[in-house]
Tab-separated table of C-alpha atoms in Angstrom:
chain	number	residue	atom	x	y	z
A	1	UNK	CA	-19.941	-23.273	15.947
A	2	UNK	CA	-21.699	-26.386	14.645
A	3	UNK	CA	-20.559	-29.060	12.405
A	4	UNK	CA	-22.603	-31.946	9.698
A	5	UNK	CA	-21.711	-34.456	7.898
A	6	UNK	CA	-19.919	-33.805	4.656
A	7	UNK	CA	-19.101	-30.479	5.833
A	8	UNK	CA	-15.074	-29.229	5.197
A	9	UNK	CA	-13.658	-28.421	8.116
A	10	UNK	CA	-9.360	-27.649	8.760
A	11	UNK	CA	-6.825	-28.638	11.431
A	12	UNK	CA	-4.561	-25.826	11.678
A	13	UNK	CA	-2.496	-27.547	13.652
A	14	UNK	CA	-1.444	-30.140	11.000
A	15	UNK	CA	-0.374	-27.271	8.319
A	16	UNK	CA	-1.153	-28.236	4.638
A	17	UNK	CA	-2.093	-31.657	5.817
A	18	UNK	CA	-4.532	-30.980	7.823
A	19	UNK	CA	-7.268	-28.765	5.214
A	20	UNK	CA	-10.265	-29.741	3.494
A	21	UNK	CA	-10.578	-32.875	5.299
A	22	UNK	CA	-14.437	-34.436	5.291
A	23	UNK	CA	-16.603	-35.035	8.211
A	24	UNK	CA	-17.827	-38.806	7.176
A	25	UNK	CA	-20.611	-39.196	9.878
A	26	UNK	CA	-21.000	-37.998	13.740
A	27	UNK	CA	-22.107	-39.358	16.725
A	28	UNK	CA	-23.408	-38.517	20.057
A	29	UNK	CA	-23.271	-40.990	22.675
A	30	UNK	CA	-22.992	-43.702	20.161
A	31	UNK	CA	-25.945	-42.759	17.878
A	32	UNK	CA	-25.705	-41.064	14.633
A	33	UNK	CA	-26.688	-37.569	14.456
A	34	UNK	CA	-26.834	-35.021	11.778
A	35	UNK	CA	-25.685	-31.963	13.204
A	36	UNK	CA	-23.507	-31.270	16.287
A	37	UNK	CA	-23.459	-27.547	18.114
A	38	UNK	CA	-21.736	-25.779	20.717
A	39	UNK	CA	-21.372	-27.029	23.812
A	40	UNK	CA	-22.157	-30.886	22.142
A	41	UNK	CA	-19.515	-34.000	23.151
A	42	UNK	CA	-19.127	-35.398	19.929
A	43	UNK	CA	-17.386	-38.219	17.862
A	44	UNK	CA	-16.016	-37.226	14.097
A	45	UNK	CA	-15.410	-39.602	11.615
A	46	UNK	CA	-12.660	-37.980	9.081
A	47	UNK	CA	-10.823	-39.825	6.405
A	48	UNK	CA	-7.306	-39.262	5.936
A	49	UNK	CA	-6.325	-38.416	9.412
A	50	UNK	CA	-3.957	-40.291	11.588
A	51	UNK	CA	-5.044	-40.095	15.155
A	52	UNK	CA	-2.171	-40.467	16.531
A	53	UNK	CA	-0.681	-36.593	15.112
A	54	UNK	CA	-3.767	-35.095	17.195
A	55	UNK	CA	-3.817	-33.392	20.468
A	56	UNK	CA	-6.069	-30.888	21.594
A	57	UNK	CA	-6.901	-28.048	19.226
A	58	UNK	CA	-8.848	-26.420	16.805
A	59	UNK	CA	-11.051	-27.630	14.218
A	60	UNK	CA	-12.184	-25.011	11.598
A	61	UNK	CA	-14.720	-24.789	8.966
A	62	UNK	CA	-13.429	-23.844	5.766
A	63	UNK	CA	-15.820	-20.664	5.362
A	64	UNK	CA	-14.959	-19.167	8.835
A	65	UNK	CA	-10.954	-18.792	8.968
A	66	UNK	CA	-9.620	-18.365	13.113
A	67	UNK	CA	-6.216	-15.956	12.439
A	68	UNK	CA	-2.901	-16.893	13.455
A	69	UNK	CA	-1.841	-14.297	16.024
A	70	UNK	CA	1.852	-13.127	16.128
A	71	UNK	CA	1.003	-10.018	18.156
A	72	UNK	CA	-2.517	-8.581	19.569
A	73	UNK	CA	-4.175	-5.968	21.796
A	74	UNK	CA	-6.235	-6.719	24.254
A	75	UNK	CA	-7.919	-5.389	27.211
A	76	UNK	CA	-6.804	-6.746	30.501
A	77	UNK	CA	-7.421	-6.814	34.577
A	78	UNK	CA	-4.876	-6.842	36.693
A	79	UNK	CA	-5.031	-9.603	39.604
A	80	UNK	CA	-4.988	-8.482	43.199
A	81	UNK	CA	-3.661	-11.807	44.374
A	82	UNK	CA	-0.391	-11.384	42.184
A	83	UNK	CA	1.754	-9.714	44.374
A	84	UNK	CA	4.845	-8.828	42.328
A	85	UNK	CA	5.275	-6.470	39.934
A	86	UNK	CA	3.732	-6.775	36.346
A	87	UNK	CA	6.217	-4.184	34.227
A	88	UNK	CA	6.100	-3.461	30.808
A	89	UNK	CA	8.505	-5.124	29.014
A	90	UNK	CA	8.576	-7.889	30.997
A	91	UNK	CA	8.155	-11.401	29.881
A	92	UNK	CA	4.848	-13.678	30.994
A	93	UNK	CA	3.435	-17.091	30.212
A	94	UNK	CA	0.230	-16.452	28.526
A	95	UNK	CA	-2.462	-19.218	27.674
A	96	UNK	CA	-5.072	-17.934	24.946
A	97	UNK	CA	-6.650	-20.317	22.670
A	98	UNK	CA	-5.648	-23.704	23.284
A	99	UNK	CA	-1.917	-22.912	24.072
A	100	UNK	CA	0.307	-21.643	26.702
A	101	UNK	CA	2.985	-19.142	25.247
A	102	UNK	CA	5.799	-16.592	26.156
A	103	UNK	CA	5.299	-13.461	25.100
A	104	UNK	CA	6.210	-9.772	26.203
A	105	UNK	CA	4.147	-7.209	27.526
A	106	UNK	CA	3.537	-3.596	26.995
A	107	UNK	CA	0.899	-2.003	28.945
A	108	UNK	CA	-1.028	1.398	28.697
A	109	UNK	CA	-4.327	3.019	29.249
A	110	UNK	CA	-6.106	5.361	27.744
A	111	UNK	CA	-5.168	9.529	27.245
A	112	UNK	CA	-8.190	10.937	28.244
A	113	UNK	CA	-6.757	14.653	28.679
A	114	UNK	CA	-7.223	16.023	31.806
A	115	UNK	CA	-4.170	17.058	32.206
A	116	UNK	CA	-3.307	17.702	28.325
A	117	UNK	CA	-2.432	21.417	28.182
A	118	UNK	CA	0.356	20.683	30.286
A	119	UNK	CA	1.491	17.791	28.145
A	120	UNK	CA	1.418	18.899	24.878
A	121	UNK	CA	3.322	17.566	22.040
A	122	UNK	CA	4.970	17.896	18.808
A	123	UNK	CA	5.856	15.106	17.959
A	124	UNK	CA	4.506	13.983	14.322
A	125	UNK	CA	1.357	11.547	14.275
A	126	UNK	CA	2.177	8.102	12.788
A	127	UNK	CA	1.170	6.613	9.567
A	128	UNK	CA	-1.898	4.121	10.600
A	129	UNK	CA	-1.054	1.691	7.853
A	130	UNK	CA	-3.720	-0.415	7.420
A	131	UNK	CA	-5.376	0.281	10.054
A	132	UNK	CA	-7.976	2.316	10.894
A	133	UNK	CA	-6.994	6.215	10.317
A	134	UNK	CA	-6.038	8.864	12.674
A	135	UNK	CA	-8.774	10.902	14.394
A	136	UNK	CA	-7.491	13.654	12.478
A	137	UNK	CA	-8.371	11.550	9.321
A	138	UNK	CA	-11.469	10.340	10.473
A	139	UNK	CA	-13.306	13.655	11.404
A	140	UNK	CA	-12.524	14.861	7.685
A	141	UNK	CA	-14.724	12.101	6.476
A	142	UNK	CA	-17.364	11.767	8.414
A	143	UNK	CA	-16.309	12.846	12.213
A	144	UNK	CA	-16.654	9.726	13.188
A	145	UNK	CA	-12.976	7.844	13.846
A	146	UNK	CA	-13.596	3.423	12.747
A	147	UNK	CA	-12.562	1.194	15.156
A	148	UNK	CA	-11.150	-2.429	14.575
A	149	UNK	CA	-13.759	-4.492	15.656
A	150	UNK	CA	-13.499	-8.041	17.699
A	151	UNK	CA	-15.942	-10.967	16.726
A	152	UNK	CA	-18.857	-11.399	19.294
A	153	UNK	CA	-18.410	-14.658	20.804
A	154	UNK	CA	-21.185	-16.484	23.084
A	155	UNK	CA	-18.389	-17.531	25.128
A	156	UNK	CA	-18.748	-19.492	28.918
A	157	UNK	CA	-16.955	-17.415	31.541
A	158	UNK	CA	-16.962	-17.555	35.201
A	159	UNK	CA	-18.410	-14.819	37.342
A	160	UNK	CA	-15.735	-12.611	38.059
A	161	UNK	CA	-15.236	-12.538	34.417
A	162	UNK	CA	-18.737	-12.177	33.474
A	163	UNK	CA	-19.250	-8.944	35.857
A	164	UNK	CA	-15.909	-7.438	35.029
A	165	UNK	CA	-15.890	-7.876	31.314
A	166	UNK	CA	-19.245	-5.381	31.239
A	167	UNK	CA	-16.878	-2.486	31.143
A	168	UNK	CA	-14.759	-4.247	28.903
A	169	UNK	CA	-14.725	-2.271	25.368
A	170	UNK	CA	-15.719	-5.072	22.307
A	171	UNK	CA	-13.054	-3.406	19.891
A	172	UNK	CA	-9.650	-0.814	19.819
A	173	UNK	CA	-9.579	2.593	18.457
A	174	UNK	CA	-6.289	3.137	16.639
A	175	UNK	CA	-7.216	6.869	16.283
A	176	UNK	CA	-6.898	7.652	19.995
A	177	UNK	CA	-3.463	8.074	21.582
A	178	UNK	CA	-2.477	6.051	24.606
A	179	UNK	CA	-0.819	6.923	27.963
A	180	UNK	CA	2.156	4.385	28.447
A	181	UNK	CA	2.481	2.320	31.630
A	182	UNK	CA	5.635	1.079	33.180
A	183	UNK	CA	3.325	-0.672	35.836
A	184	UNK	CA	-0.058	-2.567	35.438
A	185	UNK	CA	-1.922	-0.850	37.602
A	186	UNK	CA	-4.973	-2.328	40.318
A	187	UNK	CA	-8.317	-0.575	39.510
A	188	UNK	CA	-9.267	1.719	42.004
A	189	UNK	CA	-6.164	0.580	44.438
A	190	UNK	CA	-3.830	3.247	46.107
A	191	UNK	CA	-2.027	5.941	43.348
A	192	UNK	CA	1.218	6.604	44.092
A	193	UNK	CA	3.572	9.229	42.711
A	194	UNK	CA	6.790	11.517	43.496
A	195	UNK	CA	6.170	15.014	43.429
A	196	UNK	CA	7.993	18.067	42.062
A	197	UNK	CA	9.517	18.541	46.270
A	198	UNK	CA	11.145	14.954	45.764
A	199	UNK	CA	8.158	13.299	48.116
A	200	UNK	CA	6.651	10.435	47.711
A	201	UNK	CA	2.507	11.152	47.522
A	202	UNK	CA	0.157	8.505	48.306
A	203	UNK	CA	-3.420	8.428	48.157
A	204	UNK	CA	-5.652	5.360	48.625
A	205	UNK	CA	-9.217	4.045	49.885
A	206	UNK	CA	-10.039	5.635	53.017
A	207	UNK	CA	-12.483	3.497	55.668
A	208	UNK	CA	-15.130	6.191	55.293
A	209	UNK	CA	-16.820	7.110	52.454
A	210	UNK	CA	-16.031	11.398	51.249
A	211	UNK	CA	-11.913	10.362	52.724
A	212	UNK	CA	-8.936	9.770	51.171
A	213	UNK	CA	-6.178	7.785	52.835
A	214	UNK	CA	-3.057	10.919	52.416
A	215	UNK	CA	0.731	9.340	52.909
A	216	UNK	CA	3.767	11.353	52.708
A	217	UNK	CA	6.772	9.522	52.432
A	218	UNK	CA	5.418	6.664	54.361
A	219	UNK	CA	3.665	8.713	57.155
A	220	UNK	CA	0.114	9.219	56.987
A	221	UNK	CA	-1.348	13.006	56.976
A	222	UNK	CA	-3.967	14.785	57.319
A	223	UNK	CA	-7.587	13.193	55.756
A	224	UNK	CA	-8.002	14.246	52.065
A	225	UNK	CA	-11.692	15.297	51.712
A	226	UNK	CA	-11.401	17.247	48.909
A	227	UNK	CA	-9.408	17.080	45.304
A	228	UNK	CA	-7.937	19.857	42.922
A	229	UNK	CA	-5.569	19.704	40.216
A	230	UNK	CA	-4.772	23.240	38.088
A	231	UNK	CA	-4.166	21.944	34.858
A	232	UNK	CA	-1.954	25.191	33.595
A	233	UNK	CA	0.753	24.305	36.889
A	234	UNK	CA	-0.314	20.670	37.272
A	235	UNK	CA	-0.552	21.243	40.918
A	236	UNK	CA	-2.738	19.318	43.254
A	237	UNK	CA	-4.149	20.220	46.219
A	238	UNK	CA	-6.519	19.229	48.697
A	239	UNK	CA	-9.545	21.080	50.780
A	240	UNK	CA	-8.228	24.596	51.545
A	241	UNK	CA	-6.105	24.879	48.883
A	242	UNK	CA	-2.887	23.389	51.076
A	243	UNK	CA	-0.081	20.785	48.506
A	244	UNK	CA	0.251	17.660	48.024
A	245	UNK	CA	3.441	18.548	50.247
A	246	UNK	CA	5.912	18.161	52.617
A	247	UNK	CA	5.095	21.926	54.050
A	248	UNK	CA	2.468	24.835	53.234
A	249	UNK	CA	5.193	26.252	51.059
A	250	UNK	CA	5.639	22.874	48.784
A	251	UNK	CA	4.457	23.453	45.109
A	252	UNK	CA	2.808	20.382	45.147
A	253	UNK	CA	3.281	19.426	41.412
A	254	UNK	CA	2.775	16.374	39.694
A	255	UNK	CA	5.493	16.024	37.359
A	256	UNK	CA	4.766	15.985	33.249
A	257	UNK	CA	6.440	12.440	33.252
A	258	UNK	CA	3.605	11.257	35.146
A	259	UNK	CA	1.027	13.569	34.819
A	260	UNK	CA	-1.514	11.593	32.806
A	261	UNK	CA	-1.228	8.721	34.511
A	262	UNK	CA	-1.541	10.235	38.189
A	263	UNK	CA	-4.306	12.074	36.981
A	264	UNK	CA	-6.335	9.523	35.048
A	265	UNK	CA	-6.484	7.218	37.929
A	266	UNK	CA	-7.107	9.697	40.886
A	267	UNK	CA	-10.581	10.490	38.712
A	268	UNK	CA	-11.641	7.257	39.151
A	269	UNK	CA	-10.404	7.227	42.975
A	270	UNK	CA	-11.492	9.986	44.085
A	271	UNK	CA	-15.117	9.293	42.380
A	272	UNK	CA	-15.230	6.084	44.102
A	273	UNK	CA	-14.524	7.056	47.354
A	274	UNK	CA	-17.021	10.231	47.135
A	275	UNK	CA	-14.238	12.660	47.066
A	276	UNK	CA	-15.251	16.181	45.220
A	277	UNK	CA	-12.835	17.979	43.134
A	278	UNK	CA	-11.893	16.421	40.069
A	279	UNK	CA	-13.713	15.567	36.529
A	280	UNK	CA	-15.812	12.578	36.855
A	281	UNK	CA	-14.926	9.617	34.990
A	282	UNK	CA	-17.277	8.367	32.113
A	283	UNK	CA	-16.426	4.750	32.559
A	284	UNK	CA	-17.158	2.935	36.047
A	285	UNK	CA	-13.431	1.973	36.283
A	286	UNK	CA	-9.799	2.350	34.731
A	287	UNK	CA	-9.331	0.424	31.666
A	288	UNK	CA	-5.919	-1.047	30.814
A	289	UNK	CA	-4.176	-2.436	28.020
A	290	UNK	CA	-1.737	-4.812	26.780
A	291	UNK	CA	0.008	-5.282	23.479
A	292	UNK	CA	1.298	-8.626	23.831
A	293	UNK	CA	4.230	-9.947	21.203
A	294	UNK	CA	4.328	-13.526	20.913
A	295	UNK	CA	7.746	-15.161	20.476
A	296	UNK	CA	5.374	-18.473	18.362
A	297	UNK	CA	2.334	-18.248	16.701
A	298	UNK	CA	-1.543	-19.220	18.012
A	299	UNK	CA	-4.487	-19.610	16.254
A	300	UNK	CA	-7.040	-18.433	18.861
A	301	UNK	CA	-10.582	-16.469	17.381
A	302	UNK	CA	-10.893	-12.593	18.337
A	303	UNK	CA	-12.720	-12.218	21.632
A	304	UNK	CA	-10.988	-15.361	23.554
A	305	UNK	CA	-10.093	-14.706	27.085
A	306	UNK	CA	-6.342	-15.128	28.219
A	307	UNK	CA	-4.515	-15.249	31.259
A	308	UNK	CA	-1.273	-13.928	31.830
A	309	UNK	CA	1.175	-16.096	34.592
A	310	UNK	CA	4.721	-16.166	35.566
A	311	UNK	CA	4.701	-19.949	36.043
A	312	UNK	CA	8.640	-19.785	36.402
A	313	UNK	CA	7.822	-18.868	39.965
A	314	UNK	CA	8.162	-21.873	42.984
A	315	UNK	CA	4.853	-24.072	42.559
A	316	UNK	CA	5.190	-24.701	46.161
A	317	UNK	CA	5.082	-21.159	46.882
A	318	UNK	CA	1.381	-19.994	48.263
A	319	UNK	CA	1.926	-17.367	46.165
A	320	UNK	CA	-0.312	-16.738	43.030
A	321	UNK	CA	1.184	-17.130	39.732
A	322	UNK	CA	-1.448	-15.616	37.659
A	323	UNK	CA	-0.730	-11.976	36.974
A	324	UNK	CA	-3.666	-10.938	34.697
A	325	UNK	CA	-6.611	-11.508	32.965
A	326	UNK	CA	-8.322	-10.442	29.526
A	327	UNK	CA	-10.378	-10.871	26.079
A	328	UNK	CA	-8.423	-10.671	22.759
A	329	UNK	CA	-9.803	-6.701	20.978
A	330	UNK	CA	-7.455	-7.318	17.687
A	331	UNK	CA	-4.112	-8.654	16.016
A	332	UNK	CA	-1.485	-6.874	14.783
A	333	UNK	CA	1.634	-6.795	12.898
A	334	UNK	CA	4.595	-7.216	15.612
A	335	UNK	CA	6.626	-5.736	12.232
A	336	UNK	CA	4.470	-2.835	12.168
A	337	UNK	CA	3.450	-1.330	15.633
A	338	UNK	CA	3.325	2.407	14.622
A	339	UNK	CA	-0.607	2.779	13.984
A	340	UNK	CA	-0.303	1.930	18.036
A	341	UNK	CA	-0.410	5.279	19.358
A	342	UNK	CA	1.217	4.691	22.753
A	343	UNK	CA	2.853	8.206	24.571
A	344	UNK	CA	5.664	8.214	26.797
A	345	UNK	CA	7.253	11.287	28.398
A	346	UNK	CA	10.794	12.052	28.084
A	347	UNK	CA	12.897	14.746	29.351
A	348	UNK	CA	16.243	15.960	28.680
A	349	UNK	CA	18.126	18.209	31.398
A	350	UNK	CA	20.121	21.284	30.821
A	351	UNK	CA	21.217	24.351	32.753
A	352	UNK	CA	20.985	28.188	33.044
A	353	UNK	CA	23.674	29.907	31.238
A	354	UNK	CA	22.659	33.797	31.354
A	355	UNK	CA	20.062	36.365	31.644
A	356	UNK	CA	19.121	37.802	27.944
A	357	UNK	CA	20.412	41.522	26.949
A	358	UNK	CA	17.567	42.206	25.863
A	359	UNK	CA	14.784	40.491	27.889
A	360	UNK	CA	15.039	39.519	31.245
A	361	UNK	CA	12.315	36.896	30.517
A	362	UNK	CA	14.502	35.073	28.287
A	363	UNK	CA	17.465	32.681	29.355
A	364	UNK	CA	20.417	31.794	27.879
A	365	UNK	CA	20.625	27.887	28.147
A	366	UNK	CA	23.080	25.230	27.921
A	367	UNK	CA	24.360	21.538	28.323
A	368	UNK	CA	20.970	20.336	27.151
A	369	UNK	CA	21.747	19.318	22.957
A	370	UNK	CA	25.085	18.639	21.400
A	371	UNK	CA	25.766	21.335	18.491
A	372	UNK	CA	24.553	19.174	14.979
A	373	UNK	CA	20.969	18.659	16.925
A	374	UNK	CA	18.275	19.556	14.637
A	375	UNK	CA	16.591	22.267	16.905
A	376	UNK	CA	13.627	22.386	15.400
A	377	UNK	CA	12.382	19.263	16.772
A	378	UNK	CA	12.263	20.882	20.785
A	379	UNK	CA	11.383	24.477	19.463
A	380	UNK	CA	7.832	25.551	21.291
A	381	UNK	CA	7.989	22.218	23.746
A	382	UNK	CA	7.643	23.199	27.338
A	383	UNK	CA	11.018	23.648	29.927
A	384	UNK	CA	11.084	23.636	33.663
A	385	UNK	CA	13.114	25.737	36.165
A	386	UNK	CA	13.467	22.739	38.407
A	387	UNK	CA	14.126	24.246	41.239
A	388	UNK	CA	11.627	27.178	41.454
A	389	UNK	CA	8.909	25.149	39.085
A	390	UNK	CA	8.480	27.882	36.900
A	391	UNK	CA	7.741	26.631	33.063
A	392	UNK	CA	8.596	28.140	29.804
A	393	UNK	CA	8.776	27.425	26.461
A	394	UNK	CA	12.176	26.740	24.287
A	395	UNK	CA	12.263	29.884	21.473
A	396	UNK	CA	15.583	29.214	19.231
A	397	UNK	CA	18.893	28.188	19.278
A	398	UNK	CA	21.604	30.863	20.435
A	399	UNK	CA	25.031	30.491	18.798
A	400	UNK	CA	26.758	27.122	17.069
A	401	UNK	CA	27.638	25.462	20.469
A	402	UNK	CA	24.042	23.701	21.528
A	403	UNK	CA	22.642	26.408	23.465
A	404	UNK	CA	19.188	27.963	23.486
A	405	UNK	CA	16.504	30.367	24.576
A	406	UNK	CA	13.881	29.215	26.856
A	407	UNK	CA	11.086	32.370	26.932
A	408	UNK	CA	9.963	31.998	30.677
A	409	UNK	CA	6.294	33.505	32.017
A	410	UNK	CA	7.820	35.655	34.707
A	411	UNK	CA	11.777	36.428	35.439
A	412	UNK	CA	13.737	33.754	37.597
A	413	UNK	CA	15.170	34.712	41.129
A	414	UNK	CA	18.126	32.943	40.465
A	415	UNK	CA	21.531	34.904	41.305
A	416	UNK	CA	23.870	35.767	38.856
A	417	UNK	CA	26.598	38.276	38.604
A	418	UNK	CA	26.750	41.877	36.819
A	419	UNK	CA	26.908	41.033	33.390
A	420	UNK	CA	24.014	38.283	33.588
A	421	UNK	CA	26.016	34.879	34.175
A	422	UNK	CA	24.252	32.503	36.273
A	423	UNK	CA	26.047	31.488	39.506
A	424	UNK	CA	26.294	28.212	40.814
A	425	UNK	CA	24.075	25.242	39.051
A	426	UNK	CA	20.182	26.102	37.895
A	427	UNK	CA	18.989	23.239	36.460
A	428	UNK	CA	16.198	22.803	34.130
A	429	UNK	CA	14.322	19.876	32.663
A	430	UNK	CA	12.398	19.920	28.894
A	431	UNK	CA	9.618	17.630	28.877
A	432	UNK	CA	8.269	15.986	25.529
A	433	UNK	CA	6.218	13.013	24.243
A	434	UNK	CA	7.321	10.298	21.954
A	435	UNK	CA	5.391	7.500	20.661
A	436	UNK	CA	6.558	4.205	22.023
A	437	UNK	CA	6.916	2.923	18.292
A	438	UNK	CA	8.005	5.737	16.203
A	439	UNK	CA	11.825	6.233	15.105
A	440	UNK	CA	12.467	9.521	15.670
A	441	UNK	CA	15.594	11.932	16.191
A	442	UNK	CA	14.527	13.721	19.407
């Protein structure tokens, strides 16, 4: 910015007190000057201003408003020193603009569909408000979807800022849906996951390039030179087609609840380790998000940096206290957070009931919905034999009691008796996404 004499310039800080106040005369190092920019040390002379109600702040011109943020999305790094957990929901000091707040977070990344056949969706698209419109919108008028732009600023930043912010995006697209994270994740750090078998995959940085690092369960396997994932079974494997697995006879399935996820960040692993198999990513590394709420309001400009901290942790710890880093991409309404497109999976879990009469394809299904649900909400959403991994697709209800037909792709070897009745306990698991903000039924 830059400031002259007789220029109007604000204190937000002071309220209604503090506008169209006049800049009398400056100085630099004791002389008079008539114009100071930025990165100038200078002296103000204002009328009407009691010195004493100042601390450190903004000053304003009256042309070129800074908003007041109650909520805003930005694009954020997660630190490797922080050691602990950084989980959505969860509450952090952040300092952006000239103030340290509390605010929660909510983090996600982007839905880039690799593994979107297998995660398909219903669920209604929300109203964008004033925002910019859906992709759907968008490619009507000129297939092209806006995004909400962030101010350029020529801002000072250290180096680690300066080469990480490159890959930074300058502004959010509302059109796009997001993948929710329960976790911040490190870029390009180990991806962990439990599989469809009930084992815990790991796969991280091996100490030669065209290797992945392959822990089951704690106990490192067999080198992973190679990466596959069949997007119609959501299977990976490695070289030779063997699982992700416990055995050459596990199914080796990353489950829909965290499919995208998994899948987004192995890309980026795999490619940086030299690892063939899966999509290259366009971007050099993972981006993340945060939508952070702020329980007070800041004035700080779009396109500040922030840092997020849990400075409630011992100061004599050797510990690090700062958790993340960022740059401000937009503000929003913490009143209105449906144009924020933000998936999660959900499942609900039922059981077999009975073979059809009439189809041996089709299962009877139960304990899943009570009897007033609104059915058509789960009809054509995907279900999952659990314990064979076979998927099918919810038809129609069956009856007044809450049970269903789930149309299967082949017929289950499950036993049952003579007239079709399932014995013992087959359960299954339907899989659906839900915006994080949207009020809905299901």
């Amino acid at each position: 910015g830059a400031v002259k004499p007789a220029q109007l310039v604000n204190f937000p800080a002071l309220g209604e007190v503090g506008k169209g106040k006049k800049v009398r005369s400056l100085q630099k190092f004791k002389q008079p000057v008539q114009e100071a920019i930025q990165g100038d040390r200078v002296a103000m002379c204002i009328s009407g201003l009691d010195a004493k109600e100042l601390e450190r702040g903004i000053v304003i011109g009256e042309k070129f408003p800074v908003p007041t943020l109650d909520a805003c999305i930005c694009v954020v790094n997660r630190l490797s020193y922080f050691k602990q957990a950084v989980n959505t929901k969860a509450k952090f000091h952040v300092t952006l603009g000239h103030q340290t707040v509390m605010a929660t977070a909510h983090f996600f990344c982007p839905l880039d569909g690799a593994a979107a056949p297998s995660t398909t969706s219903t669920s209604s698209v929300p109203s964008s408000g004033g925002y910019p419109s859906s992709a759907a919108a968008a490619s009507k008028a000129d297939k092209s979807a806006p995004l909400r732009q962030a101010p350029s600023l020529a801002m000072g930043c250290g180096a680690l800022v300066a080469d990480t912010q490159k890959n930074w995006p300058t502004s959010f697209d509302f059109s796009q849906n997001y993948c929710h994270l329960d976790e911040l994740f490190q870029a390009n750090s180990a991806v962990e996951y439990e599989n469809s078998d009930g084992d815990i995959v790991k796969l991280m940085q091996g100490e030669e390039l065209g290797k992945l690092v392959f822990q089951l369960n704690g106990e490192t396997k067999e080198a992973v030179t190679e990466l596959k994932f069949d997007i119609s079974s959501g299977r990976l494997s490695m070289q030779g087609g063997a699982p992700l697995g416990s055995s050459i006879d596990s199914r080796g399935v990353v489950p829909l609840k965290d499919r995208d996820r998994v899948i987004y960040l192995l890309r980026f692993l795999a490619h940086s380790c030299e690892v063939p198999g899966l999509p290259a990513p366009d971007k050099p590394e993972p981006l993340a998000y945060v939508l952070l709420l702020l329980e007070r309001p800041v004035i700080c400009p779009l396109g500040s940096l922030l840092i997020g901290s849990k400075l409630d942790f011992d100061i004599h710890s050797p510990n690090c206290r700062m958790a993340f880093f960022g740059r401000i991409l937009c503000q929003m309404d913490p009143k209105d957070l449906k144009p924020l497109r933000i998936v999660k999976m959900k499942s609900k879990t039922g059981a077999l009931d009975r073979f059809d009469k009439q189809d041996s394809h089709v299962m009877i299904c139960k304990d899943m919905f009570k009897a007033d649900t609104d059915m058509s909400l789960f009809t054509g959403l995907k279900v999952v034999h659990e314990q064979s991994g076979t998927e099918g697709v919810l038809e129609s209800t069956y009856g007044q009691d809450g049970r269903f037909k789930v149309r299967f792709k082949q017929e289950l070897k499950v036993k049952a008796d003579a007239k079709g009745q399932i014995r013992g306990n087959e359960r299954i698991t339907l899989y659906f996404k839900k915006f994080n903000f949207e009020q809905s039924k299901k």
